[in-house]
Amino acid sequence: MDVAHCYLDGNADAVEFCPHDSFHRVLAASTYTLQEGDRPSRSGSISLFDVDDGSGRLQLFHCVETAGIFDIKWSPVGASVVPLLAQADADGCLRVHRLDCLSDGSEAIAEQRDTLLGEGKTFLKEVTGEKISSSMCLCLDWNPSATSISMGLSDGSVSIISFLESKVAIQQEWKAHEFELWAATFDTHQPQLVYTGSDDCKFSCWDLRDCPSNLVFQNSKVHKMGICCIAKSPSDPHTLYTGSYDECLRVWDVRMISKPINERSLGLGGGVWRIKHHPSVLGLLLAACMHSGFAVVKIKGETAEVIETYSKHESLAYGADWQRGQLCQEGKRKSVVATCSFYDRLLRIWMPESDMAI
């Protein structure tokens, strides 16, 4: 069911609902727009929206102009006092913004925050920004304690950056792949491990306890095209998912870490650009499938099934996320989803028709 939609000021490539308490209504959307010509430039923006599914409201309340952005991520819940939003951009920079919420010139108490959305008193403030590389920064991920950020670069390198006392510093950097590196993801259960995936079709795992980082395993035979995204299961320490241009969502068991086993593939009809776990329903995934819209996928035991698709975007499906919390409608538990598509600059808020209690 459609809730609301709007058009952004540039090509839309990522959406992220804030996971922190009292800010679940805050949605960040980023853009990347290439201005071609004799002196090409890559511009972007981060827009903050208040998403109220009850009233169907999608209200823009803050916007920041930036370099062209490839990825954004909120800091993990419990790891920081205030929400932090990190961006990876085309200028090769890592920038971290703090979500500030002010009331009469002072910090707002939790109960006031919802009422301050849309009043110009909730906004992003840049905490730090650092040039990481002369290459473009394509992806990023926070470790569970929000003390490190992994970044994938367009030259195939990985950077591990420390984030302490609002300052960033490169801890490690190494050439991990031959081509663009679109996924660099911490293992949430073993944060000393980082998984990477690239246009070279290689799926790798690295141990950060060694310097330079030790290659734990590398699989170069399974993905038929480049790897776009990697997502560790939030509940099962042994399960991991990869998405690829070859149109498959793969489910891996990494207990045999030298060579993943129990691999299952599920053709989704479009390159799997992004995978998002449902915040409260185990085994429920939201996938952005580039040329084939969006899909809700249920993983249960040895089966993986597409239970719903969404095709109301008319361009490349890139950004997708679940809003925290659920509502009951006609006796069914419903969740709110944000999705965005690239060239048509479209942001949509909708609710899957399926019962989220499945």
Tab-separated table of N, CA, C and O in Angstrom, residues 155-247:
chain	number	residue	atom	x	y	z
A	155	ASP	N	39.246	1.906	-6.479
A	155	ASP	CA	40.445	1.246	-6.999
A	155	ASP	C	40.590	-0.177	-6.460
A	155	ASP	O	41.615	-0.828	-6.677
A	156	GLY	N	39.588	-0.681	-5.734
A	156	GLY	CA	39.618	-2.030	-5.201
A	156	GLY	C	40.206	-2.145	-3.814
A	156	GLY	O	40.327	-3.253	-3.283
A	157	SER	N	40.543	-1.015	-3.198
A	157	SER	CA	41.132	-1.030	-1.857
A	157	SER	C	40.060	-0.987	-0.778
A	157	SER	O	38.918	-0.587	-1.018
A	158	VAL	N	40.457	-1.412	0.428
A	158	VAL	CA	39.639	-1.290	1.631
A	158	VAL	C	40.377	-0.385	2.613
A	158	VAL	O	41.590	-0.521	2.797
A	159	SER	N	39.638	0.513	3.245
A	159	SER	CA	40.185	1.329	4.331
A	159	SER	C	39.421	1.031	5.610
A	159	SER	O	38.182	0.959	5.589
A	160	ILE	N	40.148	0.843	6.699
A	160	ILE	CA	39.551	0.732	8.027
A	160	ILE	C	39.929	1.999	8.779
A	160	ILE	O	41.111	2.290	8.981
A	161	ILE	N	38.916	2.754	9.175
A	161	ILE	CA	39.126	4.077	9.763
A	161	ILE	C	38.630	4.082	11.191
A	161	ILE	O	37.497	3.668	11.459
A	162	SER	N	39.461	4.547	12.103
A	162	SER	CA	39.031	4.668	13.494
A	162	SER	C	38.195	5.927	13.659
A	162	SER	O	38.416	6.943	12.986
A	163	PHE	N	37.212	5.862	14.557
A	163	PHE	CA	36.384	7.024	14.887
A	163	PHE	C	36.333	7.130	16.401
A	163	PHE	O	35.595	6.403	17.068
A	164	LEU	N	37.157	8.000	16.938
A	164	LEU	CA	37.273	8.168	18.378
A	164	LEU	C	37.280	9.648	18.722
A	164	LEU	O	38.021	10.433	18.122
A	165	GLU	N	36.425	10.025	19.684
A	165	GLU	CA	36.320	11.413	20.133
A	165	GLU	C	36.123	12.357	18.944
A	165	GLU	O	36.767	13.412	18.845
A	166	SER	N	35.240	11.946	18.033
A	166	SER	CA	34.851	12.748	16.866
A	166	SER	C	36.007	12.997	15.893
A	166	SER	O	35.953	13.928	15.092
A	167	LYS	N	37.033	12.165	15.938
A	167	LYS	CA	38.146	12.283	15.003
A	167	LYS	C	38.319	10.964	14.267
A	167	LYS	O	38.117	9.894	14.831
A	168	VAL	N	38.698	11.060	12.988
A	168	VAL	CA	38.901	9.858	12.183
A	168	VAL	C	40.370	9.749	11.780
A	168	VAL	O	41.054	10.757	11.603
A	169	ALA	N	40.837	8.508	11.679
A	169	ALA	CA	42.208	8.242	11.260
A	169	ALA	C	42.249	6.878	10.591
A	169	ALA	O	41.596	5.930	11.048
A	170	ILE	N	43.002	6.760	9.496
A	170	ILE	CA	43.118	5.488	8.796
A	170	ILE	C	43.968	4.538	9.629
A	170	ILE	O	45.116	4.824	9.958
A	171	GLN	N	43.381	3.394	9.992
A	171	GLN	CA	44.096	2.361	10.739
A	171	GLN	C	44.824	1.409	9.803
A	171	GLN	O	45.978	1.056	10.020
A	172	GLN	N	44.111	0.953	8.764
A	172	GLN	CA	44.666	0.030	7.787
A	172	GLN	C	44.102	0.363	6.418
A	172	GLN	O	42.980	0.867	6.300
A	173	GLU	N	44.881	0.082	5.399
A	173	GLU	CA	44.379	0.188	4.032
A	173	GLU	C	45.155	-0.795	3.174
A	173	GLU	O	46.381	-0.884	3.288
A	174	TRP	N	44.461	-1.570	2.370
A	174	TRP	CA	45.145	-2.551	1.534
A	174	TRP	C	44.357	-2.775	0.251
A	174	TRP	O	43.161	-2.509	0.176
A	175	LYS	N	45.063	-3.250	-0.766
A	175	LYS	CA	44.457	-3.575	-2.054
A	175	LYS	C	43.797	-4.937	-1.928
A	175	LYS	O	44.468	-5.973	-1.918
A	176	ALA	N	42.476	-4.954	-1.827
A	176	ALA	CA	41.738	-6.196	-1.583
A	176	ALA	C	41.221	-6.834	-2.860
A	176	ALA	O	41.057	-8.057	-2.919
A	177	HIS	N	40.947	-6.008	-3.874
A	177	HIS	CA	40.334	-6.515	-5.100
A	177	HIS	C	40.922	-5.798	-6.312
A	177	HIS	O	41.588	-4.767	-6.192
A	178	GLU	N	40.619	-6.333	-7.484
A	178	GLU	CA	41.166	-5.786	-8.723
A	178	GLU	C	40.338	-4.625	-9.264
A	178	GLU	O	40.878	-3.756	-9.954
A	179	PHE	N	39.042	-4.635	-8.975
A	179	PHE	CA	38.155	-3.608	-9.523
A	179	PHE	C	37.361	-2.939	-8.395
A	179	PHE	O	37.660	-3.124	-7.218
A	180	GLU	N	36.354	-2.152	-8.780
A	180	GLU	CA	35.561	-1.403	-7.811
A	180	GLU	C	35.049	-2.310	-6.694
A	180	GLU	O	34.587	-3.417	-6.943
A	181	LEU	N	35.131	-1.788	-5.467
A	181	LEU	CA	34.731	-2.559	-4.287
A	181	LEU	C	33.441	-1.957	-3.733
A	181	LEU	O	33.447	-0.872	-3.156
A	182	TRP	N	32.334	-2.685	-3.934
A	182	TRP	CA	31.007	-2.156	-3.605
A	182	TRP	C	30.509	-2.584	-2.228
A	182	TRP	O	29.478	-2.097	-1.768
A	183	ALA	N	31.181	-3.505	-1.577
A	183	ALA	CA	30.726	-3.992	-0.272
A	183	ALA	C	31.926	-4.215	0.641
A	183	ALA	O	32.883	-4.896	0.262
A	184	ALA	N	31.870	-3.637	1.835
A	184	ALA	CA	32.899	-3.841	2.867
A	184	ALA	C	32.170	-3.830	4.205
A	184	ALA	O	31.882	-2.764	4.761
A	185	THR	N	31.856	-5.011	4.719
A	185	THR	CA	30.914	-5.166	5.824
A	185	THR	C	31.550	-5.853	7.023
A	185	THR	O	32.150	-6.917	6.880
A	186	PHE	N	31.388	-5.249	8.202
A	186	PHE	CA	31.845	-5.883	9.432
A	186	PHE	C	30.970	-7.083	9.778
A	186	PHE	O	29.757	-7.084	9.523
A	187	ASP	N	31.580	-8.098	10.372
A	187	ASP	CA	30.830	-9.192	10.972
A	187	ASP	C	30.324	-8.704	12.324
A	187	ASP	O	31.116	-8.419	13.222
A	188	THR	N	29.011	-8.602	12.481
A	188	THR	CA	28.456	-8.030	13.713
A	188	THR	C	28.707	-8.907	14.930
A	188	THR	O	28.684	-8.426	16.064
A	189	HIS	N	28.934	-10.197	14.721
A	189	HIS	CA	29.194	-11.099	15.838
A	189	HIS	C	30.686	-11.255	16.110
A	189	HIS	O	31.084	-11.552	17.234
A	190	GLN	N	31.509	-11.065	15.094
A	190	GLN	CA	32.967	-11.119	15.225
A	190	GLN	C	33.544	-9.906	14.497
A	190	GLN	O	34.019	-10.015	13.364
A	191	PRO	N	33.501	-8.731	15.139
A	191	PRO	CA	33.846	-7.496	14.429
A	191	PRO	C	35.310	-7.376	14.024
A	191	PRO	O	35.681	-6.400	13.371
A	192	GLN	N	36.130	-8.370	14.380
A	192	GLN	CA	37.494	-8.375	13.866
A	192	GLN	C	37.539	-8.859	12.418
A	192	GLN	O	38.577	-8.778	11.762
A	193	LEU	N	36.394	-9.344	11.909
A	193	LEU	CA	36.299	-9.819	10.530
A	193	LEU	C	35.556	-8.809	9.663
A	193	LEU	O	34.566	-8.209	10.087
A	194	VAL	N	36.052	-8.639	8.433
A	194	VAL	CA	35.403	-7.781	7.448
A	194	VAL	C	35.232	-8.573	6.162
A	194	VAL	O	36.175	-9.225	5.688
A	195	TYR	N	34.013	-8.536	5.598
A	195	TYR	CA	33.716	-9.204	4.343
A	195	TYR	C	33.705	-8.164	3.221
A	195	TYR	O	33.184	-7.059	3.391
A	196	THR	N	34.289	-8.528	2.066
A	196	THR	CA	34.338	-7.599	0.938
A	196	THR	C	33.860	-8.286	-0.333
A	196	THR	O	33.994	-9.500	-0.502
A	197	GLY	N	33.293	-7.484	-1.231
A	197	GLY	CA	32.844	-7.972	-2.528
A	197	GLY	C	33.072	-6.914	-3.580
A	197	GLY	O	32.980	-5.712	-3.306
A	198	SER	N	33.353	-7.342	-4.811
A	198	SER	CA	33.832	-6.414	-5.828
A	198	SER	C	33.342	-6.796	-7.207
A	198	SER	O	32.795	-7.880	-7.435
A	199	ASP	N	33.605	-5.891	-8.159
A	199	ASP	CA	33.315	-6.172	-9.559
A	199	ASP	C	34.193	-7.278	-10.125
A	199	ASP	O	33.951	-7.743	-11.247
A	200	ASP	N	35.219	-7.700	-9.388
A	200	ASP	CA	36.038	-8.825	-9.849
A	200	ASP	C	35.406	-10.181	-9.524
A	200	ASP	O	36.024	-11.226	-9.745
A	201	CYS	N	34.181	-10.162	-8.989
A	201	CYS	CA	33.387	-11.361	-8.677
A	201	CYS	C	33.937	-12.146	-7.479
A	201	CYS	O	33.479	-13.273	-7.230
A	202	LYS	N	34.850	-11.574	-6.723
A	202	LYS	CA	35.437	-12.274	-5.587
A	202	LYS	C	34.769	-11.851	-4.279
A	202	LYS	O	34.561	-10.657	-4.037
A	203	PHE	N	34.447	-12.839	-3.477
A	203	PHE	CA	33.844	-12.661	-2.151
A	203	PHE	C	34.906	-13.059	-1.125
A	203	PHE	O	35.357	-14.208	-1.117
A	204	SER	N	35.318	-12.108	-0.272
A	204	SER	CA	36.483	-12.321	0.595
A	204	SER	C	36.163	-12.014	2.041
A	204	SER	O	35.228	-11.258	2.348
A	205	CYS	N	36.965	-12.584	2.936
A	205	CYS	CA	36.889	-12.299	4.366
A	205	CYS	C	38.292	-11.991	4.863
A	205	CYS	O	39.257	-12.696	4.514
A	206	TRP	N	38.414	-10.948	5.698
A	206	TRP	CA	39.709	-10.476	6.185
A	206	TRP	C	39.688	-10.406	7.710
A	206	TRP	O	38.686	-10.027	8.306
A	207	ASP	N	40.821	-10.736	8.319
A	207	ASP	CA	40.969	-10.670	9.773
A	207	ASP	C	41.792	-9.434	10.120
A	207	ASP	O	42.974	-9.342	9.776
A	208	LEU	N	41.158	-8.481	10.818
A	208	LEU	CA	41.800	-7.210	11.131
A	208	LEU	C	42.809	-7.306	12.264
A	208	LEU	O	43.532	-6.344	12.536
A	209	ARG	N	42.872	-8.441	12.940
A	209	ARG	CA	43.827	-8.578	14.038
A	209	ARG	C	45.256	-8.650	13.525
A	209	ARG	O	46.203	-8.416	14.282
A	210	ASP	N	45.399	-8.968	12.248
A	210	ASP	CA	46.717	-8.942	11.622
A	210	ASP	C	46.891	-7.627	10.880
A	210	ASP	O	45.918	-7.021	10.424
A	211	CYS	N	48.112	-7.182	10.746
A	211	CYS	CA	48.389	-5.946	10.014
A	211	CYS	C	49.623	-6.173	9.131
A	211	CYS	O	50.716	-6.332	9.677
A	212	PRO	N	49.481	-6.228	7.820
A	212	PRO	CA	48.215	-6.014	7.104
A	212	PRO	C	47.221	-7.146	7.338
A	212	PRO	O	47.607	-8.242	7.717
A	213	SER	N	45.957	-6.850	7.100
A	213	SER	CA	44.894	-7.799	7.382
A	213	SER	C	45.102	-9.104	6.633
A	213	SER	O	45.503	-9.122	5.464
A	214	ASN	N	44.831	-10.191	7.318
A	214	ASN	CA	45.026	-11.529	6.775
A	214	ASN	C	43.781	-11.980	6.002
A	214	ASN	O	42.659	-11.803	6.462
A	215	LEU	N	44.003	-12.548	4.823
A	215	LEU	CA	42.902	-13.085	4.036
A	215	LEU	C	42.463	-14.417	4.634
A	215	LEU	O	43.210	-15.398	4.617
A	216	VAL	N	41.248	-14.452	5.191
A	216	VAL	CA	40.720	-15.669	5.812
A	216	VAL	C	40.211	-16.631	4.750
A	216	VAL	O	40.488	-17.822	4.778
A	217	PHE	N	39.431	-16.109	3.804
A	217	PHE	CA	39.006	-16.928	2.666
A	217	PHE	C	38.670	-16.021	1.503
A	217	PHE	O	38.451	-14.816	1.654
A	218	GLN	N	38.636	-16.615	0.333
A	218	GLN	CA	38.211	-15.902	-0.873
A	218	GLN	C	37.533	-16.888	-1.809
A	218	GLN	O	38.092	-17.938	-2.121
A	219	ASN	N	36.303	-16.557	-2.226
A	219	ASN	CA	35.557	-17.391	-3.159
A	219	ASN	C	35.417	-16.614	-4.467
A	219	ASN	O	34.811	-15.548	-4.495
A	220	SER	N	35.979	-17.147	-5.536
A	220	SER	CA	35.939	-16.470	-6.834
A	220	SER	C	35.197	-17.271	-7.892
A	220	SER	O	35.215	-16.915	-9.068
A	221	LYS	N	34.526	-18.357	-7.471
A	221	LYS	CA	33.920	-19.265	-8.432
A	221	LYS	C	32.402	-19.198	-8.502
A	221	LYS	O	31.809	-19.670	-9.477
A	222	VAL	N	31.773	-18.633	-7.480
A	222	VAL	CA	30.313	-18.744	-7.385
A	222	VAL	C	29.589	-17.587	-8.061
A	222	VAL	O	28.683	-17.797	-8.874
A	223	HIS	N	29.962	-16.348	-7.736
A	223	HIS	CA	29.276	-15.191	-8.312
A	223	HIS	C	29.674	-15.045	-9.778
A	223	HIS	O	30.852	-14.951	-10.106
A	224	LYS	N	28.675	-15.008	-10.645
A	224	LYS	CA	28.927	-14.944	-12.078
A	224	LYS	C	29.199	-13.520	-12.550
A	224	LYS	O	29.736	-13.309	-13.635
A	225	MET	N	28.841	-12.543	-11.740
A	225	MET	CA	29.114	-11.134	-12.029
A	225	MET	C	29.514	-10.465	-10.725
A	225	MET	O	29.624	-11.119	-9.688
A	226	GLY	N	29.728	-9.143	-10.776
A	226	GLY	CA	30.226	-8.424	-9.618
A	226	GLY	C	29.305	-8.511	-8.408
A	226	GLY	O	28.087	-8.658	-8.542
A	227	ILE	N	29.907	-8.405	-7.229
A	227	ILE	CA	29.172	-8.448	-5.961
A	227	ILE	C	28.827	-7.024	-5.548
A	227	ILE	O	29.696	-6.149	-5.467
A	228	CYS	N	27.549	-6.792	-5.266
A	228	CYS	CA	27.048	-5.445	-4.955
A	228	CYS	C	26.911	-5.189	-3.465
A	228	CYS	O	27.100	-4.061	-3.011
A	229	CYS	N	26.535	-6.215	-2.688
A	229	CYS	CA	26.253	-5.989	-1.274
A	229	CYS	C	26.474	-7.269	-0.479
A	229	CYS	O	26.379	-8.381	-1.023
A	230	ILE	N	26.781	-7.081	0.802
A	230	ILE	CA	26.962	-8.185	1.740
A	230	ILE	C	26.253	-7.796	3.030
A	230	ILE	O	26.417	-6.678	3.517
A	231	ALA	N	25.475	-8.714	3.595
A	231	ALA	CA	24.741	-8.435	4.838
A	231	ALA	C	24.831	-9.630	5.765
A	231	ALA	O	24.440	-10.739	5.395
A	232	LYS	N	25.346	-9.419	6.961
A	232	LYS	CA	25.403	-10.476	7.969
A	232	LYS	C	24.049	-10.569	8.663
A	232	LYS	O	23.400	-9.555	8.946
A	233	SER	N	23.616	-11.797	8.970
A	233	SER	CA	22.377	-11.978	9.708
A	233	SER	C	22.517	-11.347	11.091
A	233	SER	O	23.506	-11.592	11.782
A	234	PRO	N	21.530	-10.549	11.538
A	234	PRO	CA	21.628	-9.950	12.878
A	234	PRO	C	21.390	-10.950	13.999
A	234	PRO	O	21.758	-10.695	15.142
A	235	SER	N	20.801	-12.117	13.673
A	235	SER	CA	20.438	-13.077	14.725
A	235	SER	C	21.244	-14.370	14.683
A	235	SER	O	21.462	-15.000	15.718
A	236	ASP	N	21.680	-14.765	13.516
A	236	ASP	CA	22.399	-16.027	13.354
A	236	ASP	C	23.870	-15.737	13.056
A	236	ASP	O	24.188	-15.196	11.980
A	237	PRO	N	24.788	-16.062	13.949
A	237	PRO	CA	26.208	-15.737	13.728
A	237	PRO	C	26.835	-16.489	12.568
A	237	PRO	O	27.946	-16.153	12.146
A	238	HIS	N	26.129	-17.486	12.023
A	238	HIS	CA	26.703	-18.301	10.955
A	238	HIS	C	26.175	-17.947	9.572
A	238	HIS	O	26.686	-18.460	8.572
A	239	THR	N	25.170	-17.084	9.503
A	239	THR	CA	24.502	-16.828	8.226
A	239	THR	C	24.876	-15.463	7.671
A	239	THR	O	24.930	-14.473	8.392
A	240	LEU	N	25.107	-15.441	6.368
A	240	LEU	CA	25.500	-14.219	5.677
A	240	LEU	C	24.864	-14.241	4.293
A	240	LEU	O	24.663	-15.294	3.689
A	241	TYR	N	24.558	-13.050	3.753
A	241	TYR	CA	23.889	-12.926	2.470
A	241	TYR	C	24.733	-12.069	1.532
A	241	TYR	O	25.362	-11.098	1.964
A	242	THR	N	24.739	-12.430	0.246
A	242	THR	CA	25.387	-11.593	-0.754
A	242	THR	C	24.403	-11.318	-1.887
A	242	THR	O	23.568	-12.153	-2.237
A	243	GLY	N	24.520	-10.115	-2.463
A	243	GLY	CA	23.747	-9.740	-3.639
A	243	GLY	C	24.698	-9.423	-4.773
A	243	GLY	O	25.777	-8.872	-4.560
A	244	SER	N	24.296	-9.759	-6.009
A	244	SER	CA	25.204	-9.642	-7.141
A	244	SER	C	24.476	-9.121	-8.369
A	244	SER	O	23.253	-9.231	-8.496
A	245	TYR	N	25.276	-8.570	-9.313
A	245	TYR	CA	24.727	-8.197	-10.615
A	245	TYR	C	24.175	-9.404	-11.363
A	245	TYR	O	23.409	-9.237	-12.319
A	246	ASP	N	24.566	-10.620	-10.965
A	246	ASP	CA	24.074	-11.810	-11.660
A	246	ASP	C	22.638	-12.165	-11.278
A	246	ASP	O	22.137	-13.238	-11.632
A	247	GLU	N	21.978	-11.256	-10.533
A	247	GLU	CA	20.544	-11.332	-10.225
A	247	GLU	C	20.213	-12.359	-9.155
A	247	GLU	O	19.057	-12.770	-9.026
